[in-house]
XYZ file of N, CA and C in Angstrom:
261
model
N -21.941 36.758 -96.598
C -20.973 36.258 -97.277
C -19.588 36.857 -96.483
N -19.436 37.954 -95.943
C -18.261 38.425 -95.249
C -17.698 37.545 -94.514
N -16.097 37.688 -95.100
C -15.363 36.455 -94.214
C -15.882 35.136 -94.255
N -16.088 34.658 -95.202
C -16.558 33.303 -95.193
C -15.013 32.878 -95.578
N -13.999 33.425 -96.571
C -13.195 31.855 -96.464
C -11.923 32.138 -95.280
N -12.218 32.712 -94.195
C -11.567 32.927 -93.270
C -12.333 31.858 -91.994
N -13.753 31.113 -91.972
C -14.229 30.619 -91.546
C -14.213 28.688 -92.038
N -12.864 28.466 -92.521
C -13.103 26.876 -93.005
C -12.179 26.237 -91.934
N -12.668 25.411 -91.534
C -12.856 24.042 -92.623
C -14.750 24.467 -92.772
N -15.065 23.870 -94.093
C -16.753 24.008 -94.669
C -17.444 22.182 -94.428
N -18.728 22.526 -94.362
C -19.873 21.801 -94.661
C -19.808 20.829 -93.163
N -20.931 19.971 -93.152
C -20.911 19.718 -91.579
C -19.943 18.534 -90.805
N -19.308 18.286 -91.970
C -18.166 17.459 -91.760
C -16.529 18.206 -90.717
N -16.699 19.020 -91.625
C -15.673 19.970 -91.520
C -14.307 19.958 -91.979
N -14.399 19.423 -93.319
C -13.576 18.152 -94.026
C -13.506 19.038 -95.405
N -13.897 20.029 -95.825
C -13.443 20.939 -97.010
C -12.997 22.323 -96.898
N -11.588 22.223 -98.123
C -11.782 23.711 -97.843
C -12.113 24.996 -99.135
N -12.721 25.775 -98.977
C -13.190 26.474 -99.669
C -13.410 26.065 -101.851
N -12.269 26.064 -101.706
C -12.020 25.436 -103.679
C -13.042 23.935 -103.805
N -12.641 23.180 -102.818
C -13.201 21.853 -102.504
C -14.931 21.991 -102.895
N -15.657 22.935 -101.855
C -16.846 23.405 -101.491
C -17.461 23.994 -103.107
N -16.641 24.933 -103.923
C -16.915 25.208 -105.104
C -16.984 23.975 -106.267
N -16.400 23.193 -106.007
C -16.093 22.467 -106.891
C -17.473 21.079 -106.572
N -17.571 21.262 -105.831
C -19.030 20.055 -105.442
C -20.160 20.831 -105.398
N -20.297 22.167 -105.514
C -21.526 22.428 -106.202
C -21.475 22.774 -107.642
N -19.992 23.059 -107.844
C -20.176 22.964 -109.806
C -20.902 21.710 -110.259
N -20.361 20.869 -109.521
C -20.672 19.572 -109.882
C -22.332 18.882 -109.912
N -22.678 20.106 -108.883
C -24.456 19.490 -108.673
C -24.110 18.466 -107.205
N -23.569 18.473 -106.548
C -23.216 18.098 -105.392
C -23.842 16.367 -105.644
N -23.247 16.173 -106.239
C -23.367 14.076 -106.622
C -23.597 13.513 -105.554
N -24.396 12.682 -105.031
C -24.414 11.689 -104.456
C -23.446 10.429 -103.984
N -23.129 9.891 -103.227
C -22.075 8.495 -103.612
C -23.172 7.417 -103.670
N -23.135 6.646 -104.537
C -23.937 5.227 -104.834
C -24.027 4.121 -103.916
N -24.536 3.321 -103.519
C -24.671 2.506 -102.829
C -24.540 1.103 -103.816
N -23.237 1.393 -102.889
C -23.153 -0.687 -104.188
C -24.112 -1.839 -103.732
N -24.332 -1.951 -104.603
C -25.181 -3.874 -104.348
C -25.162 -4.085 -102.999
N -25.620 -4.659 -102.476
C -25.225 -5.726 -101.656
C -24.768 -4.688 -99.675
N -24.373 -3.127 -99.853
C -23.907 -2.705 -98.902
C -24.909 -1.663 -98.372
N -25.105 -1.549 -97.288
C -26.127 -0.761 -95.919
C -24.920 0.063 -95.595
N -25.906 1.037 -94.965
C -25.000 2.235 -93.967
C -26.109 2.174 -93.498
N -25.712 2.681 -91.950
C -26.298 3.021 -90.712
C -27.365 3.858 -91.003
N -27.212 5.060 -91.219
C -27.948 6.147 -91.883
C -28.223 6.237 -93.064
N -29.776 6.690 -93.301
C -29.630 7.274 -94.881
C -28.703 8.390 -95.320
N -28.824 8.335 -96.487
C -28.214 9.333 -97.214
C -28.955 11.010 -97.058
N -28.874 12.043 -97.326
C -29.500 12.926 -97.154
C -30.856 13.591 -98.298
N -31.635 13.975 -98.607
C -31.921 13.818 -99.583
C -31.603 15.287 -100.290
N -30.963 15.144 -101.955
C -30.820 16.695 -102.294
C -31.585 17.830 -102.757
N -31.686 18.592 -103.149
C -32.930 19.469 -103.315
C -32.808 19.297 -104.925
N -34.126 18.896 -105.498
C -33.754 18.760 -107.488
C -33.329 20.677 -107.694
N -32.929 21.648 -107.020
C -32.242 22.953 -108.066
C -31.405 23.129 -107.750
N -30.312 22.091 -106.968
C -28.919 21.821 -107.607
C -28.707 20.761 -108.415
N -28.409 20.936 -109.118
C -27.959 20.579 -110.824
C -26.038 21.608 -111.282
N -24.967 20.618 -111.814
C -24.141 20.738 -112.443
C -24.860 22.242 -112.873
N -23.385 23.500 -112.631
C -23.160 24.490 -112.777
C -22.380 25.028 -114.208
N -21.429 23.782 -114.987
C -21.316 23.814 -115.368
C -19.634 25.133 -115.540
N -18.814 25.060 -114.552
C -17.937 26.822 -114.425
C -16.916 25.462 -114.555
N -15.922 26.397 -115.435
C -14.614 25.694 -115.923
C -13.726 26.554 -114.852
N -12.229 26.270 -114.603
C -11.639 26.316 -113.892
C -11.201 28.170 -113.329
N -11.081 28.269 -114.906
C -11.120 30.137 -114.572
C -12.293 30.818 -113.730
N -13.527 30.109 -113.779
C -14.822 30.607 -113.576
C -14.542 30.225 -112.023
N -14.112 29.198 -111.569
C -14.721 28.729 -110.177
C -12.806 29.701 -109.424
N -11.638 29.189 -110.367
C -10.650 30.589 -109.805
C -11.083 32.037 -109.446
N -12.187 32.634 -110.205
C -12.531 34.417 -110.148
C -14.105 34.222 -108.860
N -14.139 32.972 -108.712
C -15.622 32.809 -107.729
C -14.140 32.962 -106.711
N -13.790 32.329 -106.639
C -13.058 32.310 -104.885
C -12.445 33.299 -104.683
N -11.502 34.224 -105.904
C -11.089 35.721 -105.497
C -12.367 36.388 -105.286
N -13.874 36.552 -105.654
C -14.393 37.076 -105.326
C -14.976 36.595 -103.869
N -14.852 35.498 -103.573
C -14.950 35.339 -101.980
C -14.078 35.836 -101.109
N -12.957 35.793 -101.870
C -11.704 36.468 -100.978
C -11.856 37.350 -100.597
N -12.573 38.149 -101.312
C -12.585 39.941 -101.714
C -13.501 40.714 -100.518
N -14.251 39.584 -100.737
C -15.191 39.978 -98.988
C -14.673 40.145 -98.028
N -13.447 39.623 -97.860
C -12.979 40.019 -96.645
C -12.266 41.218 -95.921
N -13.023 41.365 -94.769
C -12.937 42.946 -94.369
C -11.149 43.119 -93.272
N -10.948 44.149 -93.438
C -9.819 44.421 -92.113
C -10.605 43.842 -91.010
N -9.952 43.337 -89.825
C -9.905 43.322 -89.202
C -9.371 44.769 -87.709
N -10.417 45.314 -87.323
C -10.564 47.173 -86.976
C -10.299 46.320 -85.174
N -9.609 46.987 -84.534
C -9.759 46.780 -83.289
C -10.634 48.027 -82.926
N -11.009 48.793 -82.211
C -12.287 49.249 -81.707
C -11.832 49.008 -79.994
N -11.167 50.460 -79.543
C -11.017 51.109 -77.954
C -12.480 50.590 -77.104
N -12.467 50.401 -76.026
C -13.621 49.639 -75.413
C -14.556 50.889 -74.630
N -15.787 51.512 -74.994
C -15.742 52.678 -74.730
C -16.079 52.481 -72.587
N -15.911 53.271 -72.100
C -15.897 53.698 -71.683
C -16.993 53.799 -70.078
N -17.500 53.042 -69.297
C -18.083 52.677 -68.476
C -18.892 53.579 -67.423
N -20.570 53.884 -66.937
C -20.508 55.001 -66.871
C -20.035 54.898 -65.045
N -20.026 55.828 -64.490
C -18.994 56.097 -63.309
C -20.377 55.269 -62.099
N -19.329 54.369 -61.340
C -20.355 53.262 -60.621
C -20.369 52.315 -60.939
N -20.093 52.244 -61.602
C -20.369 50.319 -62.591
C -18.969 49.607 -62.148
């Protein structure tokens, strides 16, 4: 999870920022319902039964986002090690 907040955008489509992803998981990853008479070229993926609404409030979601941001590490530049002679 280190530096996860630096790897946006998220999800397979790349359409979400970290707050949107947290809200999706908080809602239990709801599926779009197909309206009667509509069809799609590809079926919706099957969601795990373990994904359920978490019930976090806005403060909890903010705290979780802050925790994820705290996992960023400073980027250190390390000098390139010298090559052995003759290479």
